[in-house]
Coordinates of C-alpha atoms and ligand atoms in Angstrom, one line a residue:
X1 CA 100.4 37.3 32.1
X2 CA 98.9 34.2 30.7
X3 CA 100.4 30.8 30.5
X4 CA 102.5 30.1 27.4
X5 CA 102.6 26.4 27.4
X6 CA 100.6 24.9 24.6
X7 CA 97.2 23.5 25.3
X8 CA 97.5 19.9 24.3
X9 CA 94.6 18.6 22.4
X10 CA 93.4 15.1 21.9
X11 CA 92.7 12.2 24.3
X12 CA 95.4 10.4 26.2
X13 CA 96.6 7.2 24.6
X14 CA 97.8 3.9 26.0
X15 CA 95.8 4.4 29.2
X16 CA 98.4 6.7 30.9
X17 CA 97.9 10.2 32.0
X18 CA 99.3 12.4 29.2
X19 CA 100.5 16.0 29.5
X20 CA 97.6 18.1 30.8
X21 CA 96.3 21.1 29.1
X22 CA 98.0 23.8 31.0
X23 CA 101.3 23.9 32.6
X24 CA 103.3 23.0 35.6
X25 CA 106.9 23.6 36.5
X26 CA 108.3 27.0 37.3
X27 CA 111.1 29.0 35.9
X28 CA 113.8 30.0 38.4
X29 CA 114.4 33.4 37.1
X30 CA 111.7 33.5 34.5
X31 CA 108.9 32.1 36.6
X32 CA 105.9 30.0 35.7
X33 CA 104.0 32.7 33.9
X34 CA 104.7 33.5 30.4
X35 CA 103.3 35.7 27.8
X36 CA 101.6 33.9 24.9
X37 CA 99.0 31.3 25.0
X38 CA 99.2 28.8 22.2
X39 CA 97.1 25.9 21.0
X40 CA 98.9 23.0 19.5
X41 CA 97.3 19.8 18.2
X42 CA 99.5 16.9 19.2
X43 CA 99.0 13.8 17.0
X44 CA 97.8 10.8 19.0
X45 CA 99.4 8.5 18.2
X46 CA 102.3 9.8 16.1
X47 CA 102.2 7.3 13.2
X48 CA 104.7 6.4 10.5
X49 CA 104.4 7.9 7.0
X50 CA 104.9 5.1 4.4
X51 CA 104.1 5.2 0.7
X52 CA 101.9 8.3 1.1
X53 CA 99.9 7.1 4.0
X54 CA 100.0 7.6 7.8
X55 CA 100.1 4.1 9.2
X56 CA 100.6 2.5 12.6
X57 CA 103.5 0.1 13.2
X58 CA 102.8 -3.4 11.8
X59 CA 103.4 -5.0 15.2
X60 CA 101.1 -2.3 16.8
X61 CA 103.8 -1.3 19.3
X62 CA 104.1 2.2 20.6
X63 CA 106.4 4.2 22.9
X64 CA 106.0 7.5 24.7
X65 CA 107.6 10.8 24.1
X66 CA 108.1 13.0 27.2
X67 CA 107.8 16.7 27.9
X68 CA 111.3 17.7 29.2
X69 CA 109.7 20.4 31.4
X70 CA 107.8 17.8 33.4
X71 CA 108.8 14.4 32.2
X72 CA 105.2 13.5 31.7
X73 CA 104.3 11.7 28.4
X74 CA 103.0 14.0 25.7
X75 CA 101.7 11.3 23.3
X76 CA 102.5 7.8 22.0
X77 CA 104.5 7.1 19.0
X78 CA 104.4 4.2 16.6
X79 CA 107.5 2.0 17.3
X80 CA 109.0 1.0 13.9
X81 CA 110.5 -2.4 13.6
X82 CA 112.3 -4.1 10.7
X83 CA 109.1 -4.9 8.9
X84 CA 108.0 -1.2 9.0
X85 CA 111.4 -0.2 7.7
X86 CA 111.2 -2.8 5.0
X87 CA 107.8 -1.5 3.8
X88 CA 109.1 2.1 3.8
X89 CA 112.3 1.2 1.9
X90 CA 110.4 -0.8 -0.7
X91 CA 108.0 2.1 -1.2
X92 CA 111.0 4.4 -1.6
X93 CA 112.6 2.0 -4.0
X94 CA 109.5 1.7 -6.2
X95 CA 109.2 5.5 -6.2
X96 CA 112.8 5.8 -7.3
X97 CA 112.7 3.0 -9.9
X98 CA 109.3 3.6 -11.4
X99 CA 107.9 6.9 -10.2
X100 CA 108.1 10.4 -11.7
X101 CA 110.3 12.0 -9.0
X102 CA 113.8 11.1 -10.2
X103 CA 112.8 11.7 -13.8
X104 CA 111.3 15.1 -13.2
X105 CA 113.3 18.2 -14.1
X106 CA 115.2 20.2 -11.4
X107 CA 112.8 23.0 -12.0
X108 CA 109.8 20.8 -11.3
X109 CA 111.3 19.4 -8.1
X110 CA 112.3 23.0 -7.1
X111 CA 108.7 24.0 -7.4
X112 CA 107.6 21.3 -4.9
X113 CA 110.4 22.2 -2.5
X114 CA 109.3 25.8 -2.6
X115 CA 105.8 24.8 -1.7
X116 CA 107.2 22.8 1.2
X117 CA 109.1 25.9 2.3
X118 CA 105.9 28.0 2.1
X119 CA 104.0 25.5 4.1
X120 CA 106.7 25.4 6.8
X121 CA 106.5 29.2 7.0
X122 CA 102.7 29.1 7.3
X123 CA 103.0 26.7 10.1
X124 CA 106.2 27.9 11.7
X125 CA 104.5 28.8 15.0
X126 CA 102.9 25.4 15.3
X127 CA 106.2 23.7 14.5
X128 CA 108.1 25.8 16.9
X129 CA 105.6 25.0 19.7
X130 CA 105.7 21.3 19.1
X131 CA 109.5 21.4 19.1
X132 CA 109.5 23.2 22.4
X133 CA 107.1 20.8 23.9
X134 CA 109.1 17.8 22.7
X135 CA 112.7 19.1 23.2
X136 CA 112.7 21.9 25.8
X137 CA 114.3 24.3 23.3
X138 CA 113.5 27.9 24.3
X139 CA 110.7 29.2 22.1
X140 CA 112.6 32.1 20.7
X141 CA 115.4 29.7 19.5
X142 CA 112.8 27.2 18.2
X143 CA 111.3 29.9 16.1
X144 CA 114.7 30.6 14.6
X145 CA 115.2 27.0 13.8
X146 CA 111.8 26.7 12.1
X147 CA 112.6 29.7 9.9
X148 CA 115.9 28.1 9.0
X149 CA 114.2 24.8 8.1
X150 CA 112.1 26.7 5.5
X151 CA 115.2 28.3 4.2
X152 CA 116.9 24.9 3.8
X153 CA 114.2 24.0 1.3
X154 CA 114.4 27.3 -0.5
X155 CA 118.1 27.2 -0.7
X156 CA 118.4 23.7 -2.2
X157 CA 115.5 24.5 -4.6
X158 CA 117.6 27.3 -6.0
X159 CA 120.9 25.4 -6.0
X160 CA 119.6 22.3 -7.8
X161 CA 118.6 24.4 -10.7
X162 CA 122.1 26.0 -10.9
X163 CA 124.0 22.8 -10.7
X164 CA 126.7 22.6 -13.4
X165 CA 128.5 19.8 -14.9
X166 CA 131.9 20.0 -16.6
X167 CA 132.9 19.6 -20.2
X168 CA 136.4 18.4 -21.3
X169 CA 137.6 19.0 -24.8
X170 CA 140.0 16.2 -25.8
X171 CA 141.6 17.6 -28.9
X172 CA 139.3 17.2 -31.8
X173 CA 138.6 13.6 -31.0
X174 CA 136.5 13.5 -27.9
X175 CA 134.2 15.6 -25.9
X176 CA 133.7 14.4 -22.3
X177 CA 131.1 15.8 -20.0
X178 CA 129.7 15.2 -16.6
X179 CA 126.1 15.1 -15.4
X180 CA 124.6 14.7 -11.9
X181 CA 122.2 11.8 -11.3
X182 CA 120.3 10.9 -8.2
X183 CA 121.8 8.0 -6.3
X184 CA 118.7 6.1 -5.2
X185 CA 117.1 5.4 -1.8
X186 CA 118.5 7.4 1.1
X187 CA 118.3 6.5 4.7
X188 CA 118.3 9.7 6.8
X189 CA 119.0 9.2 10.5
X190 CA 118.8 12.3 12.7
X191 CA 119.4 13.3 16.4
X192 CA 117.1 15.0 18.9
X193 CA 118.8 18.4 19.1
X194 CA 117.1 20.9 16.8
X195 CA 115.4 17.9 15.2
X196 CA 113.2 19.7 12.7
X197 CA 115.9 21.9 11.3
X198 CA 118.4 19.0 11.0
X199 CA 115.8 16.8 9.3
X200 CA 115.2 19.4 6.7
X201 CA 118.9 19.9 6.3
X202 CA 119.0 16.4 4.9
X203 CA 115.6 16.0 3.3
X204 CA 115.8 19.1 1.2
X205 CA 119.0 18.4 -0.7
X206 CA 118.2 14.7 -0.9
X207 CA 114.8 15.3 -2.6
X208 CA 116.2 18.2 -4.7
X209 CA 118.7 15.8 -6.2
X210 CA 115.9 13.4 -7.2
X211 CA 116.4 10.7 -4.6
X212 CA 113.7 9.1 -2.5
X213 CA 114.2 8.6 1.2
X214 CA 113.2 7.1 4.5
X215 CA 113.7 9.4 7.5
X216 CA 114.3 7.8 10.9
X217 CA 114.0 10.6 13.5
X218 CA 115.4 10.4 17.0
X219 CA 113.1 8.6 19.4
X220 CA 113.2 11.5 22.0
X221 CA 111.9 14.1 19.5
X222 CA 109.4 12.6 17.0
X223 CA 106.7 15.3 16.9
X224 CA 108.0 17.6 14.3
X225 CA 109.0 14.8 11.9
X226 CA 105.4 14.0 11.8
X227 CA 104.6 17.6 10.9
X228 CA 107.1 17.4 8.1
X229 CA 105.3 14.3 6.7
X230 CA 102.0 16.2 7.0
X231 CA 103.3 19.1 5.1
X232 CA 104.9 17.0 2.4
X233 CA 101.7 15.0 2.1
X234 CA 99.6 18.1 1.6
X235 CA 102.0 19.5 -0.9
X236 CA 101.5 16.3 -2.8
X237 CA 104.8 14.7 -3.4
X238 CA 104.3 11.3 -5.1
X239 CA 103.8 8.4 -2.7
X240 CA 107.0 6.7 -1.6
X241 CA 109.3 9.7 -2.3
X242 CA 109.4 10.7 1.4
X243 CA 108.8 8.2 4.2
X244 CA 109.1 8.4 8.0
X245 CA 109.6 5.5 10.3
X246 CA 109.7 6.3 14.0
X247 CA 111.5 4.1 16.5
X248 CA 114.7 3.2 18.3
X249 CA 118.2 3.3 16.9
X250 CA 119.1 -0.3 17.6
X251 CA 116.0 -1.6 15.9
X252 CA 114.5 0.8 13.3
X253 CA 117.8 2.7 12.7
X254 CA 119.8 -0.5 12.4
X255 CA 117.3 -2.1 10.0
X256 CA 117.4 0.9 7.8
X257 CA 121.2 0.8 7.7
X258 CA 121.4 -2.9 6.9
X259 CA 118.7 -2.8 4.3
X260 CA 120.1 -4.0 0.9
X261 CA 117.8 -1.6 -1.1
X262 CA 119.2 1.5 0.6
X263 CA 122.0 3.2 -1.2
X264 CA 123.2 5.9 1.0
X265 CA 123.0 6.8 4.7
X266 CA 123.2 10.4 6.0
X267 CA 123.6 10.2 9.7
X268 CA 123.9 12.9 12.4
X269 CA 124.5 11.8 15.9
X270 CA 127.1 10.5 18.3
X271 CA 130.5 9.3 17.1
X272 CA 130.0 5.8 18.7
X273 CA 126.7 5.4 16.8
X274 CA 128.5 6.4 13.5
X275 CA 131.0 3.6 14.0
X276 CA 128.2 1.1 14.7
X277 CA 126.4 2.3 11.6
X278 CA 129.4 1.9 9.4
X279 CA 130.0 -1.6 10.6
X280 CA 126.3 -2.6 10.2
X281 CA 126.1 -1.2 6.7
X282 CA 129.4 -2.7 5.4
X283 CA 127.8 -5.9 4.1
X284 CA 125.6 -3.9 1.8
X285 CA 128.2 -1.3 0.7
X286 CA 126.7 2.1 1.3
X287 CA 127.7 5.7 0.8
X288 CA 127.9 7.6 4.1
X289 CA 127.8 11.1 5.3
X290 CA 128.6 11.4 9.0
X291 CA 128.0 14.5 11.1
X292 CA 129.2 13.5 14.6
X293 CA 130.2 14.8 17.9
X294 CA 132.3 17.8 18.9
X295 CA 134.3 19.4 21.6
X296 CA 135.1 22.7 20.0
X297 CA 137.6 25.2 21.3
X298 CA 137.1 28.9 21.7
X299 CA 140.7 30.4 21.6
X300 CA 140.9 33.8 23.1
X301 CA 144.1 35.9 22.9
X302 CA 144.8 38.8 25.2
X303 CA 144.4 41.3 22.3
X304 CA 140.9 40.1 21.5
X305 CA 137.8 42.3 21.7
X306 CA 137.1 41.2 25.3
X307 CA 133.4 42.0 25.5
X308 CA 132.5 40.5 22.1
X309 CA 134.5 37.4 22.9
X310 CA 132.6 37.0 26.2
X311 CA 129.3 37.5 24.4
X312 CA 130.2 34.9 21.8
X313 CA 131.6 32.4 24.3
X314 CA 128.5 32.5 26.5
X315 CA 126.1 32.3 23.6
X316 CA 128.1 29.6 21.9
X317 CA 127.9 27.1 24.6
X318 CA 124.6 28.0 26.4
X319 CA 122.3 28.5 23.4
X320 CA 120.2 25.6 22.3
X321 CA 120.4 24.4 25.9
X322 CA 124.1 23.5 25.3
X323 CA 122.8 20.6 23.1
X324 CA 124.7 21.9 20.1
X325 CA 127.2 19.9 18.1
X326 CA 129.3 23.1 17.3
X327 CA 129.1 24.4 20.9
X328 CA 132.3 26.2 22.0
X329 CA 132.6 24.0 25.0
X330 CA 136.3 24.5 25.7
X331 CA 137.5 28.0 26.5
X332 CA 141.3 28.3 25.9
X333 CA 142.3 31.7 27.2
X334 CA 145.7 33.5 27.2
X335 CA 147.1 33.5 30.7
X336 CA 147.3 37.3 31.1
X337 CA 143.5 37.7 30.7
X338 CA 142.4 34.2 31.9
X339 CA 141.1 35.1 35.4
X340 CA 139.3 38.2 34.1
X341 CA 137.7 36.3 31.2
X342 CA 136.6 33.3 33.2
X343 CA 135.1 35.6 35.8
X344 CA 133.2 37.5 33.1
X345 CA 131.9 34.4 31.5
X346 CA 130.9 32.9 34.9
X347 CA 129.1 36.1 35.9
X348 CA 127.1 36.1 32.7
X349 CA 126.4 32.4 33.0
X350 CA 125.1 32.8 36.5
X351 CA 122.5 35.4 35.2
X352 CA 121.3 33.3 32.3
X353 CA 117.5 32.9 32.6
X354 CA 116.7 29.2 33.1
X355 CA 113.1 28.1 33.0
X356 CA 109.9 27.5 31.2
X357 CA 110.9 27.0 27.5
X358 CA 107.6 28.5 26.4
X359 CA 108.5 31.8 28.0
X360 CA 110.0 34.1 25.5
X361 CA 112.3 35.5 28.2
X362 CA 113.9 32.1 28.8
X363 CA 117.5 31.6 27.6
X364 CA 118.1 28.0 28.8
X365 CA 115.4 25.4 29.0
X366 CA 115.3 21.9 30.3
X367 CA 117.5 19.2 28.8
X368 CA 115.8 16.8 26.5
X369 CA 115.4 13.7 28.7
X370 CA 116.1 12.6 32.3
X371 CA 118.7 10.1 31.0
X372 CA 120.5 12.9 29.2
X373 CA 120.2 15.1 32.4
X374 CA 121.8 12.3 34.4
X375 CA 124.6 12.0 31.7
X376 CA 125.4 15.7 31.8
X377 CA 125.2 15.9 35.5
X378 CA 127.6 12.9 35.6
X379 CA 130.1 15.2 33.9
X380 CA 129.5 17.9 36.5
X381 CA 130.3 15.3 39.2
X382 CA 133.3 14.1 37.2
X383 CA 134.7 17.6 36.8
X384 CA 134.5 18.1 40.6
X385 CA 136.1 14.7 41.3
X386 CA 138.9 15.4 38.8
X387 CA 139.8 18.6 40.6
X388 CA 138.4 21.2 38.2
X389 CA 137.3 24.4 39.9
X390 CA 133.5 24.9 39.7
X391 CA 133.1 28.6 39.2
X392 CA 129.3 28.8 38.8
X393 CA 126.3 26.5 38.2
X394 CA 126.5 22.7 38.6
X395 CA 123.1 22.3 40.3
X396 CA 119.5 21.8 39.5
X397 CA 118.2 25.4 39.7
X398 CA 116.2 26.0 42.9
X399 CA 112.5 26.1 42.3
X400 CA 112.7 23.8 39.2
X401 CA 112.4 20.5 40.9
X402 CA 110.4 19.0 38.0
X403 CA 111.9 18.6 34.6
X404 CA 115.4 18.3 33.3
X405 CA 116.8 21.7 34.3
X406 CA 120.4 22.4 35.0
X407 CA 122.2 25.7 35.7
X408 CA 124.6 27.1 33.2
X409 CA 127.9 25.7 34.5
X410 CA 131.5 26.9 34.2
X411 CA 134.5 24.9 35.3
X412 CA 137.9 26.6 35.4
X413 CA 141.5 25.3 35.7
X414 CA 140.7 22.3 33.6
X415 CA 143.6 20.2 32.3
X416 CA 143.9 18.1 29.2
X417 CA 143.8 14.8 31.1
X418 CA 140.3 15.5 32.6
X419 CA 137.3 13.9 31.1
X420 CA 135.5 17.2 31.0
X421 CA 138.2 18.5 28.7
X422 CA 138.2 15.5 26.4
X423 CA 134.6 14.3 26.2
X424 CA 131.5 15.8 24.6
X425 CA 129.1 16.8 27.4
X426 CA 126.3 18.1 25.1
X427 CA 124.8 20.3 27.8
X428 CA 125.2 23.7 29.4
X429 CA 128.7 23.1 30.7
X430 CA 131.8 24.9 29.6
X431 CA 135.4 24.3 30.7
X432 CA 138.2 26.8 30.8
X433 CA 142.0 26.3 30.4
X434 CA 144.8 28.9 30.3
X435 CA 147.6 28.9 27.7
X436 CA 150.9 30.8 27.6
X437 CA 151.5 31.2 23.9
X438 CA 150.2 30.6 20.4
X439 CA 151.9 27.2 20.1
X440 CA 150.3 25.9 23.3
X441 CA 146.9 27.3 22.3
X442 CA 147.0 25.3 19.0
X443 CA 148.3 22.2 20.9
X444 CA 145.5 22.4 23.4
X445 CA 142.9 23.1 20.7
X446 CA 143.9 20.0 18.8
X447 CA 144.4 17.8 21.8
X448 CA 141.0 16.0 21.6
X449 CA 139.7 13.4 19.3
X450 CA 137.1 15.7 17.8
X451 CA 137.5 18.3 15.1
X452 CA 134.1 19.9 14.3
X453 CA 134.3 23.6 14.9
X454 CA 136.7 26.2 16.4
X455 CA 136.5 29.9 17.3
X456 CA 139.5 32.2 17.4
X457 CA 139.5 35.6 19.0
X458 CA 142.4 38.0 18.3
X459 CA 142.9 41.4 16.7
X460 CA 146.1 40.2 15.1
X461 CA 144.9 39.4 11.6
X462 CA 147.9 37.2 10.6
X463 CA 147.7 35.3 13.9
X464 CA 143.9 34.8 13.4
X465 CA 144.4 33.1 10.1
X466 CA 147.5 31.2 11.2
X467 CA 145.9 29.7 14.3
X468 CA 142.6 29.1 12.4
X469 CA 144.4 27.1 9.8
X470 CA 146.5 25.2 12.3
X471 CA 143.5 23.9 14.2
X472 CA 142.1 20.6 12.9
X473 CA 138.5 21.5 12.7
X474 CA 136.1 21.3 9.7
X475 CA 134.8 24.8 10.4
X476 CA 136.7 27.8 12.0
X477 CA 135.3 31.2 12.9
X478 CA 137.6 34.1 13.4
X479 CA 136.3 36.9 15.7
X480 CA 132.8 35.5 15.1
X481 CA 130.1 33.5 16.7
X482 CA 128.7 30.6 14.7
X483 CA 127.2 32.3 11.7
X484 CA 126.7 30.2 8.6
X485 CA 126.1 30.8 5.0
X486 CA 124.3 27.8 3.5
X487 CA 126.6 27.7 0.6
X488 CA 129.6 26.7 2.7
X489 CA 130.7 23.2 3.6
X490 CA 129.5 21.8 6.9
X491 CA 131.2 18.9 8.6
X492 CA 134.0 17.7 10.8
X493 CA 137.5 16.3 10.8
X494 CA 138.8 13.4 13.0
X495 CA 136.1 11.8 15.1
X496 CA 133.6 14.6 14.2
X497 CA 132.6 13.2 10.9
X498 CA 133.2 12.0 7.4
X499 CA 132.3 14.1 4.4
X500 CA 130.7 17.5 4.0
X501 CA 127.2 18.7 3.5
X502 CA 125.9 22.2 2.8
X503 CA 125.8 24.1 -0.4
X504 CA 126.8 22.0 -3.4
X505 CA 128.8 19.8 -1.1
X506 CA 125.4 18.2 -0.3
X507 CA 125.0 17.3 -3.9
X508 CA 128.4 15.6 -4.0
X509 CA 126.9 13.2 -1.5
X510 CA 123.3 13.0 -2.8
X511 CA 124.2 12.8 -6.5
X512 CA 126.2 10.4 -8.7
X513 CA 128.6 12.2 -10.9
X514 CA 128.5 10.4 -14.3
X515 CA 130.9 11.1 -17.1
X516 CA 129.9 10.7 -20.8
X517 CA 132.7 10.2 -23.3
X518 CA 131.7 11.1 -26.8
X519 CA 133.9 10.1 -29.8
X520 CA 133.8 12.9 -32.3
X521 CA 135.5 11.1 -35.1
X522 CA 137.2 7.9 -36.1
X523 CA 139.7 7.4 -33.3
X524 CA 141.9 4.3 -33.5
X525 CA 140.4 1.1 -32.1
X526 CA 142.8 -1.9 -31.7
X527 CA 141.5 -4.8 -33.9
X528 CA 142.0 -7.8 -31.6
X529 CA 141.1 -11.1 -33.4
X530 CA 141.2 -9.5 -36.8
X531 CA 144.4 -11.4 -37.8
Ligands
NAD601 P1 122.6 9.3 18.8 O1 123.8 8.8 18.0 O2 122.3 8.6 20.0 O3 121.3 9.1 17.9 C1 121.2 9.7 16.6 C2 120.2 8.9 15.8 O4 120.8 7.7 15.5 C3 118.9 8.7 16.4 O5 117.8 8.7 15.5 C4 119.0 7.2 16.9 O6 117.8 6.5 17.0 C5 119.9 6.6 15.8 N1 120.6 5.5 16.2 C6 121.1 5.1 17.4 N2 121.7 3.9 17.4 C7 121.6 3.5 16.1 C8 122.1 2.3 15.4 N3 122.8 1.4 16.0 N4 121.8 2.2 14.1 C9 121.2 3.2 13.4 N5 120.7 4.3 14.0 C10 120.9 4.5 15.3 O7 122.8 10.8 18.9 P2 121.9 11.8 19.7 O8 122.1 11.6 21.2 O9 120.5 11.7 19.2 O10 122.4 13.2 19.3 C11 123.5 13.8 20.0 C12 124.8 13.7 19.2 O11 124.6 14.2 17.9 C13 125.9 14.5 19.8 O12 127.1 13.7 19.8 C14 126.1 15.6 18.8 O13 127.4 16.2 18.8 C15 125.7 15.0 17.5 N6 125.4 16.0 16.5 C16 126.2 16.3 15.5 C17 125.9 17.2 14.6 C18 126.9 17.6 13.5 O14 126.5 18.2 12.5 N7 128.2 17.2 13.6 C19 124.7 17.9 14.7 C20 123.8 17.6 15.7 C21 124.2 16.6 16.6

């Protein structure tokens, strides 16, 4: 078998050794060898995209992005500061105020979006490889995310053309009707988990609605945002409609949020960051959409389809390296099947193939960054110290000394007062807690500050609906893993977010709803000052 890691082209930058051509690191179960060689051109350096041009940062500063399999730098990235953000926002503002994009018809914009979708599909393999290189996402899952990114553009291209206003007949005196208008300049701030897909999830509806935008991708995963800029550039969107500024949250992100010419902020990331963003943007009164953290329960009753519930529980928390906002990271299991269910999940978890993310057989790759590994591992330690029972995992897998690998980890007998029950771990760690009856299941499910997703497994149809509706989560799946139709609302309750995106809900955020009141005749007008 040949090596599947991409051969990285281009000379090293910044005088430091960059990721070499072929790989290092070995998979525990999967092994170092993999099946498909690939060549991926890595941009050196990764530049901003402002006003239709790829440009370095004005101050000339760069930072490195790391390969999670080795923690060696892949390439350097332009570090955006306030002046770069200002240039991008001004370009976006000009494009909005004077350019053709907001004034074009939905059909014209849809045509461009479909061309972007085609280009993503043409380059899906390259995008998937860059994503794996930058994030450690297993290649099979990265391919799925690239396909979904193209579908995001196709979907919103369709929907924008079907958008309907309302008309109100007011007797024979008035006709009132509503129209959708773009809002203005959007700041789009995205996290490092499934970065390309999540970026398109915001960019597609934002542009479809006729807005212009500045995307600030996460600093740990900048490569595919650069690809998106390349694609949009080639497709030929007018300059300034789409801009990318790379950089850190506290500098580039904060400057975007505080900028007075930005009208709306769509943010996906940690709850604490959302709070900082809201405070920072208050002085310039912005519209926000927040997709934040989660600690989603998987509630399993004794009458559930046991095997399917195990499959879904294991996939739900260990796919996407456990770095998944909707991960079912708390298993709440009816006492009579608790031991058997935990044992089954742990047995499967112990056999999950951890290793080289470029190997198609890999199920769990390295975590994004050594700092994140340390954070997740800190929770493994906390779980032990708090008295949770470690059933499987909890270690760096033998043979994978390099890179940010962690075994799929299962804690049992976790109680509500433990940090591992309450806090988002965002890694391959699941905790299990027994419940006696339906009331206790609902109480435990709701006993955290988050409310993003929930999964309920039972064959009792009435109970499934009852429990699903009683759980305070934005999205509930009954007897199902996380399967989404793009028309449905996506978002969380409580500390998991504000607002909904997805389907036409995205347009509620990215559009102004204007009402026009039309007088049809001579309605009475009070004649003040007429004597
Ligand atoms: P993060 O909050 O650390 O960073 C997200 C983005 O915000 C990055 O681009 C970062 O640079 C930027 N940022 C950081 N500080 C900022 C500031 N002060 N002002 C402006 N921007 C700032 O989150 P992360 O670690 O990248 O992502 C993981 C988190 O994202 C998890 O909590 C996860 O649950 C959440 N998430 C939620 C969803 C959802 O849809 N609800 C989806 C994916 C991820």
